[in-house]
């Protein structure tokens, strides 16, 4: 029931929509960020849709903050739908929007989706950074997929990325969770497995 109520336009959302129509995309971005920080993903989606219908200049930043708002609200499926929609809108997906999408998967405990996005980044020749790997390791660790988390740590080293304290903590929890051989990477498409 809460999800349905969140989808209904609130007075704040309607006010932001009216301001957005007068002031352009930057006001919509700011309002969507605010909704995201409050986990009001429904209001963020409503405002995004309103901006689209008003033929505002829809740019990558508007998509990215909306993906983030959905992720913070636990709506990973909406976040991934928006990420996929960027291609249809002829917008280039960059490291930042992938990072936000992977974080949405981490929050939603969707480790396979997170690793799929990581693999997609390699496919489109975007080099994932330490933050992206940390999010993927965290998603695996949260779901008890310790072998995958350790494989990602190995993959990071092969990619010549220096693990930071978050990486070390995630891999330590993964090591504590189990033992055995590590044989899984982000996917068969990952260039590190070829």
PDB file of C-alpha atoms in Angstrom:
ATOM      1  CA  UNK A   1       0.000   0.000   0.000  1.00  0.00           C
ATOM      2  CA  UNK A   2       2.845   2.386   0.792  1.00  0.00           C
ATOM      3  CA  UNK A   3       4.278   1.972  -2.720  1.00  0.00           C
ATOM      4  CA  UNK A   4       0.922   2.894  -4.254  1.00  0.00           C
ATOM      5  CA  UNK A   5       0.643   5.952  -2.055  1.00  0.00           C
ATOM      6  CA  UNK A   6       4.177   6.991  -2.986  1.00  0.00           C
ATOM      7  CA  UNK A   7       3.215   6.940  -6.664  1.00  0.00           C
ATOM      8  CA  UNK A   8       0.438   9.461  -6.165  1.00  0.00           C
ATOM      9  CA  UNK A   9       1.502  13.032  -6.862  1.00  0.00           C
ATOM     10  CA  UNK A  10       1.993  14.978  -3.658  1.00  0.00           C
ATOM     11  CA  UNK A  11       1.521  18.713  -3.312  1.00  0.00           C
ATOM     12  CA  UNK A  12       5.322  19.067  -3.163  1.00  0.00           C
ATOM     13  CA  UNK A  13       5.637  17.105  -6.387  1.00  0.00           C
ATOM     14  CA  UNK A  14       2.973  19.213  -8.088  1.00  0.00           C
ATOM     15  CA  UNK A  15       4.714  22.400  -6.913  1.00  0.00           C
ATOM     16  CA  UNK A  16       8.062  21.113  -8.193  1.00  0.00           C
ATOM     17  CA  UNK A  17       6.427  20.207 -11.500  1.00  0.00           C
ATOM     18  CA  UNK A  18       5.040  23.731 -11.868  1.00  0.00           C
ATOM     19  CA  UNK A  19       8.425  25.243 -10.982  1.00  0.00           C
ATOM     20  CA  UNK A  20      10.103  22.838 -13.397  1.00  0.00           C
ATOM     21  CA  UNK A  21       7.848  23.978 -16.223  1.00  0.00           C
ATOM     22  CA  UNK A  22       8.805  27.569 -15.534  1.00  0.00           C
ATOM     23  CA  UNK A  23      12.489  27.066 -14.802  1.00  0.00           C
ATOM     24  CA  UNK A  24      13.575  24.094 -16.893  1.00  0.00           C
ATOM     25  CA  UNK A  25      15.279  20.843 -16.220  1.00  0.00           C
ATOM     26  CA  UNK A  26      17.615  22.080 -13.465  1.00  0.00           C
ATOM     27  CA  UNK A  27      14.710  22.611 -11.044  1.00  0.00           C
ATOM     28  CA  UNK A  28      13.366  19.150 -11.847  1.00  0.00           C
ATOM     29  CA  UNK A  29      16.799  17.640 -11.166  1.00  0.00           C
ATOM     30  CA  UNK A  30      17.000  19.400  -7.791  1.00  0.00           C
ATOM     31  CA  UNK A  31      13.488  18.304  -6.830  1.00  0.00           C
ATOM     32  CA  UNK A  32      14.124  14.701  -7.890  1.00  0.00           C
ATOM     33  CA  UNK A  33      17.316  14.664  -5.786  1.00  0.00           C
ATOM     34  CA  UNK A  34      15.257  15.830  -2.816  1.00  0.00           C
ATOM     35  CA  UNK A  35      12.652  13.133  -3.410  1.00  0.00           C
ATOM     36  CA  UNK A  36      15.449  10.582  -3.694  1.00  0.00           C
ATOM     37  CA  UNK A  37      16.972  11.600  -0.361  1.00  0.00           C
ATOM     38  CA  UNK A  38      13.518  11.053   1.189  1.00  0.00           C
ATOM     39  CA  UNK A  39      13.095   7.706  -0.618  1.00  0.00           C
ATOM     40  CA  UNK A  40      10.051   9.119  -2.432  1.00  0.00           C
ATOM     41  CA  UNK A  41      10.698   7.257  -5.653  1.00  0.00           C
ATOM     42  CA  UNK A  42       7.085   7.586  -6.836  1.00  0.00           C
ATOM     43  CA  UNK A  43       7.254  11.375  -6.671  1.00  0.00           C
ATOM     44  CA  UNK A  44      10.602  11.306  -8.500  1.00  0.00           C
ATOM     45  CA  UNK A  45       9.149   9.150 -11.294  1.00  0.00           C
ATOM     46  CA  UNK A  46       6.070  11.375 -11.507  1.00  0.00           C
ATOM     47  CA  UNK A  47       8.229  14.484 -11.893  1.00  0.00           C
ATOM     48  CA  UNK A  48      10.442  12.737 -14.479  1.00  0.00           C
ATOM     49  CA  UNK A  49       7.332  11.760 -16.462  1.00  0.00           C
ATOM     50  CA  UNK A  50       5.951  15.287 -16.218  1.00  0.00           C
ATOM     51  CA  UNK A  51       9.213  16.729 -17.506  1.00  0.00           C
ATOM     52  CA  UNK A  52       9.109  14.236 -20.381  1.00  0.00           C
ATOM     53  CA  UNK A  53       5.517  15.115 -21.264  1.00  0.00           C
ATOM     54  CA  UNK A  54       6.302  18.835 -21.123  1.00  0.00           C
ATOM     55  CA  UNK A  55       9.081  18.179 -23.635  1.00  0.00           C
ATOM     56  CA  UNK A  56      11.661  19.584 -21.269  1.00  0.00           C
ATOM     57  CA  UNK A  57      15.243  18.943 -22.253  1.00  0.00           C
ATOM     58  CA  UNK A  58      15.644  15.418 -20.938  1.00  0.00           C
ATOM     59  CA  UNK A  59      19.331  14.842 -20.366  1.00  0.00           C
ATOM     60  CA  UNK A  60      21.561  12.239 -18.773  1.00  0.00           C
ATOM     61  CA  UNK A  61      21.611  14.090 -15.458  1.00  0.00           C
ATOM     62  CA  UNK A  62      17.798  13.956 -15.199  1.00  0.00           C
ATOM     63  CA  UNK A  63      17.860  10.238 -15.921  1.00  0.00           C
ATOM     64  CA  UNK A  64      20.708   9.635 -13.461  1.00  0.00           C
ATOM     65  CA  UNK A  65      19.091  11.422 -10.502  1.00  0.00           C
ATOM     66  CA  UNK A  66      15.822   9.600 -11.185  1.00  0.00           C
ATOM     67  CA  UNK A  67      17.654   6.256 -11.333  1.00  0.00           C
ATOM     68  CA  UNK A  68      19.246   7.184  -7.997  1.00  0.00           C
ATOM     69  CA  UNK A  69      15.906   8.117  -6.443  1.00  0.00           C
ATOM     70  CA  UNK A  70      14.416   4.793  -7.502  1.00  0.00           C
ATOM     71  CA  UNK A  71      17.448   2.947  -6.149  1.00  0.00           C
ATOM     72  CA  UNK A  72      17.286   4.697  -2.775  1.00  0.00           C
ATOM     73  CA  UNK A  73      13.615   3.764  -2.604  1.00  0.00           C
ATOM     74  CA  UNK A  74      14.436   0.097  -3.198  1.00  0.00           C
ATOM     75  CA  UNK A  75      12.952   0.141  -6.698  1.00  0.00           C
ATOM     76  CA  UNK A  76      15.849  -1.434  -8.589  1.00  0.00           C
ATOM     77  CA  UNK A  77      13.575  -2.587 -11.429  1.00  0.00           C
ATOM     78  CA  UNK A  78      12.459   1.010 -12.127  1.00  0.00           C
ATOM     79  CA  UNK A  79      16.089   2.139 -11.940  1.00  0.00           C
ATOM     80  CA  UNK A  80      17.155  -0.453 -14.517  1.00  0.00           C
ATOM     81  CA  UNK A  81      14.214   0.409 -16.749  1.00  0.00           C
ATOM     82  CA  UNK A  82      15.310   4.049 -16.768  1.00  0.00           C
ATOM     83  CA  UNK A  83      18.919   3.066 -17.428  1.00  0.00           C
ATOM     84  CA  UNK A  84      17.756   1.020 -20.407  1.00  0.00           C
ATOM     85  CA  UNK A  85      15.536   3.888 -21.539  1.00  0.00           C
ATOM     86  CA  UNK A  86      18.513   6.175 -21.933  1.00  0.00           C
ATOM     87  CA  UNK A  87      19.530   4.345 -25.107  1.00  0.00           C
ATOM     88  CA  UNK A  88      16.033   4.814 -26.537  1.00  0.00           C
ATOM     89  CA  UNK A  89      16.278   8.520 -25.743  1.00  0.00           C
ATOM     90  CA  UNK A  90      19.575   8.630 -27.646  1.00  0.00           C
ATOM     91  CA  UNK A  91      21.498   9.484 -24.495  1.00  0.00           C
ATOM     92  CA  UNK A  92      24.939   8.066 -23.848  1.00  0.00           C
ATOM     93  CA  UNK A  93      25.241   6.009 -20.696  1.00  0.00           C
ATOM     94  CA  UNK A  94      28.395   6.859 -18.779  1.00  0.00           C
ATOM     95  CA  UNK A  95      30.248   5.545 -15.728  1.00  0.00           C
ATOM     96  CA  UNK A  96      28.130   7.690 -13.389  1.00  0.00           C
ATOM     97  CA  UNK A  97      24.744   6.402 -14.543  1.00  0.00           C
ATOM     98  CA  UNK A  98      26.036   2.811 -14.482  1.00  0.00           C
ATOM     99  CA  UNK A  99      27.355   3.390 -10.961  1.00  0.00           C
ATOM    100  CA  UNK A 100      23.965   4.679  -9.817  1.00  0.00           C
ATOM    101  CA  UNK A 101      22.246   1.692 -11.477  1.00  0.00           C
ATOM    102  CA  UNK A 102      24.628  -0.765  -9.819  1.00  0.00           C
ATOM    103  CA  UNK A 103      23.985   0.918  -6.461  1.00  0.00           C
ATOM    104  CA  UNK A 104      20.253   0.452  -7.012  1.00  0.00           C
ATOM    105  CA  UNK A 105      20.920  -3.258  -7.577  1.00  0.00           C
ATOM    106  CA  UNK A 106      23.087  -3.397  -4.456  1.00  0.00           C
ATOM    107  CA  UNK A 107      20.372  -1.755  -2.368  1.00  0.00           C
ATOM    108  CA  UNK A 108      17.790  -4.148  -3.803  1.00  0.00           C
ATOM    109  CA  UNK A 109      20.092  -7.132  -3.202  1.00  0.00           C
ATOM    110  CA  UNK A 110      20.151  -7.957  -6.900  1.00  0.00           C
ATOM    111  CA  UNK A 111      23.733  -9.167  -7.240  1.00  0.00           C
ATOM    112  CA  UNK A 112      23.169 -10.802 -10.629  1.00  0.00           C
ATOM    113  CA  UNK A 113      21.782  -7.585 -12.089  1.00  0.00           C
ATOM    114  CA  UNK A 114      24.717  -5.620 -10.640  1.00  0.00           C
ATOM    115  CA  UNK A 115      27.202  -8.009 -12.251  1.00  0.00           C
ATOM    116  CA  UNK A 116      25.285  -7.873 -15.517  1.00  0.00           C
ATOM    117  CA  UNK A 117      25.681  -4.073 -15.554  1.00  0.00           C
ATOM    118  CA  UNK A 118      29.385  -4.458 -14.774  1.00  0.00           C
ATOM    119  CA  UNK A 119      29.723  -6.829 -17.718  1.00  0.00           C
ATOM    120  CA  UNK A 120      27.793  -4.410 -19.918  1.00  0.00           C
ATOM    121  CA  UNK A 121      30.226  -1.660 -18.977  1.00  0.00           C
ATOM    122  CA  UNK A 122      33.107  -3.778 -20.258  1.00  0.00           C
ATOM    123  CA  UNK A 123      31.135  -4.520 -23.433  1.00  0.00           C
ATOM    124  CA  UNK A 124      30.625  -0.830 -24.218  1.00  0.00           C
ATOM    125  CA  UNK A 125      34.251  -0.055 -23.322  1.00  0.00           C
ATOM    126  CA  UNK A 126      33.567   1.910 -20.149  1.00  0.00           C
ATOM    127  CA  UNK A 127      36.197   1.143 -17.545  1.00  0.00           C
ATOM    128  CA  UNK A 128      34.608   0.438 -14.174  1.00  0.00           C
ATOM    129  CA  UNK A 129      36.324   2.119 -11.244  1.00  0.00           C
ATOM    130  CA  UNK A 130      36.916   1.044  -7.640  1.00  0.00           C
ATOM    131  CA  UNK A 131      33.553   2.468  -6.533  1.00  0.00           C
ATOM    132  CA  UNK A 132      31.681   0.336  -9.059  1.00  0.00           C
ATOM    133  CA  UNK A 133      33.578  -2.789  -8.067  1.00  0.00           C
ATOM    134  CA  UNK A 134      32.897  -2.022  -4.385  1.00  0.00           C
ATOM    135  CA  UNK A 135      29.169  -1.778  -5.090  1.00  0.00           C
ATOM    136  CA  UNK A 136      29.232  -5.101  -6.930  1.00  0.00           C
ATOM    137  CA  UNK A 137      31.272  -6.756  -4.157  1.00  0.00           C
ATOM    138  CA  UNK A 138      28.830  -5.371  -1.597  1.00  0.00           C
ATOM    139  CA  UNK A 139      25.831  -6.665  -3.585  1.00  0.00           C
ATOM    140  CA  UNK A 140      27.383 -10.139  -3.695  1.00  0.00           C
ATOM    141  CA  UNK A 141      28.355 -10.037  -0.040  1.00  0.00           C
ATOM    142  CA  UNK A 142      24.846  -8.932   1.038  1.00  0.00           C
ATOM    143  CA  UNK A 143      23.384 -11.925  -0.796  1.00  0.00           C
ATOM    144  CA  UNK A 144      25.894 -14.424   0.579  1.00  0.00           C
ATOM    145  CA  UNK A 145      27.598 -14.841  -2.793  1.00  0.00           C
ATOM    146  CA  UNK A 146      31.098 -14.827  -1.353  1.00  0.00           C
ATOM    147  CA  UNK A 147      32.743 -16.662  -4.254  1.00  0.00           C
ATOM    148  CA  UNK A 148      31.567 -13.971  -6.651  1.00  0.00           C
ATOM    149  CA  UNK A 149      32.731 -11.215  -4.294  1.00  0.00           C
ATOM    150  CA  UNK A 150      36.206 -12.739  -4.115  1.00  0.00           C
ATOM    151  CA  UNK A 151      36.295 -13.220  -7.884  1.00  0.00           C
ATOM    152  CA  UNK A 152      35.513  -9.525  -8.311  1.00  0.00           C
ATOM    153  CA  UNK A 153      38.411  -8.661  -6.017  1.00  0.00           C
ATOM    154  CA  UNK A 154      40.668 -10.745  -8.238  1.00  0.00           C
ATOM    155  CA  UNK A 155      39.179  -9.088 -11.318  1.00  0.00           C
ATOM    156  CA  UNK A 156      39.941  -5.668  -9.822  1.00  0.00           C
ATOM    157  CA  UNK A 157      43.576  -6.585  -9.408  1.00  0.00           C
ATOM    158  CA  UNK A 158      43.773  -7.826 -13.010  1.00  0.00           C
ATOM    159  CA  UNK A 159      42.252  -4.516 -14.129  1.00  0.00           C
ATOM    160  CA  UNK A 160      45.043  -2.775 -12.158  1.00  0.00           C
ATOM    161  CA  UNK A 161      42.612  -1.129  -9.747  1.00  0.00           C
ATOM    162  CA  UNK A 162      43.843  -0.613  -6.203  1.00  0.00           C
ATOM    163  CA  UNK A 163      41.378  -1.886  -3.612  1.00  0.00           C
ATOM    164  CA  UNK A 164      40.418   0.675  -0.968  1.00  0.00           C
ATOM    165  CA  UNK A 165      39.184   0.178   2.604  1.00  0.00           C
ATOM    166  CA  UNK A 166      35.624  -0.592   1.454  1.00  0.00           C
ATOM    167  CA  UNK A 167      36.938  -3.250  -0.921  1.00  0.00           C
ATOM    168  CA  UNK A 168      39.058  -4.773   1.809  1.00  0.00           C
ATOM    169  CA  UNK A 169      36.124  -4.871   4.246  1.00  0.00           C
ATOM    170  CA  UNK A 170      33.819  -6.465   1.673  1.00  0.00           C
ATOM    171  CA  UNK A 171      36.367  -9.086   0.686  1.00  0.00           C
ATOM    172  CA  UNK A 172      37.180  -9.840   4.347  1.00  0.00           C
ATOM    173  CA  UNK A 173      33.484 -10.501   5.032  1.00  0.00           C
ATOM    174  CA  UNK A 174      33.349 -12.680   1.929  1.00  0.00           C
ATOM    175  CA  UNK A 175      36.426 -14.667   3.049  1.00  0.00           C
ATOM    176  CA  UNK A 176      34.894 -15.122   6.490  1.00  0.00           C
ATOM    177  CA  UNK A 177      31.666 -16.413   4.929  1.00  0.00           C
ATOM    178  CA  UNK A 178      33.257 -19.331   3.144  1.00  0.00           C
ATOM    179  CA  UNK A 179      36.219 -20.954   1.585  1.00  0.00           C
ATOM    180  CA  UNK A 180      36.999 -22.826  -1.588  1.00  0.00           C
ATOM    181  CA  UNK A 181      38.026 -22.074  -5.082  1.00  0.00           C
ATOM    182  CA  UNK A 182      36.993 -18.922  -6.838  1.00  0.00           C
ATOM    183  CA  UNK A 183      35.785 -19.563 -10.341  1.00  0.00           C
ATOM    184  CA  UNK A 184      33.014 -17.096 -11.138  1.00  0.00           C
ATOM    185  CA  UNK A 185      33.385 -13.657 -12.663  1.00  0.00           C
ATOM    186  CA  UNK A 186      30.774 -11.069 -13.569  1.00  0.00           C
ATOM    187  CA  UNK A 187      29.682 -13.109 -16.586  1.00  0.00           C
ATOM    188  CA  UNK A 188      30.967 -15.136 -19.488  1.00  0.00           C
ATOM    189  CA  UNK A 189      31.037 -11.871 -21.477  1.00  0.00           C
ATOM    190  CA  UNK A 190      33.552 -10.280 -19.110  1.00  0.00           C
ATOM    191  CA  UNK A 191      36.838  -9.738 -20.952  1.00  0.00           C
ATOM    192  CA  UNK A 192      38.738 -10.847 -17.857  1.00  0.00           C
ATOM    193  CA  UNK A 193      37.400 -14.403 -18.389  1.00  0.00           C
ATOM    194  CA  UNK A 194      38.393 -14.670 -22.060  1.00  0.00           C
TER     195      UNK A 194
END
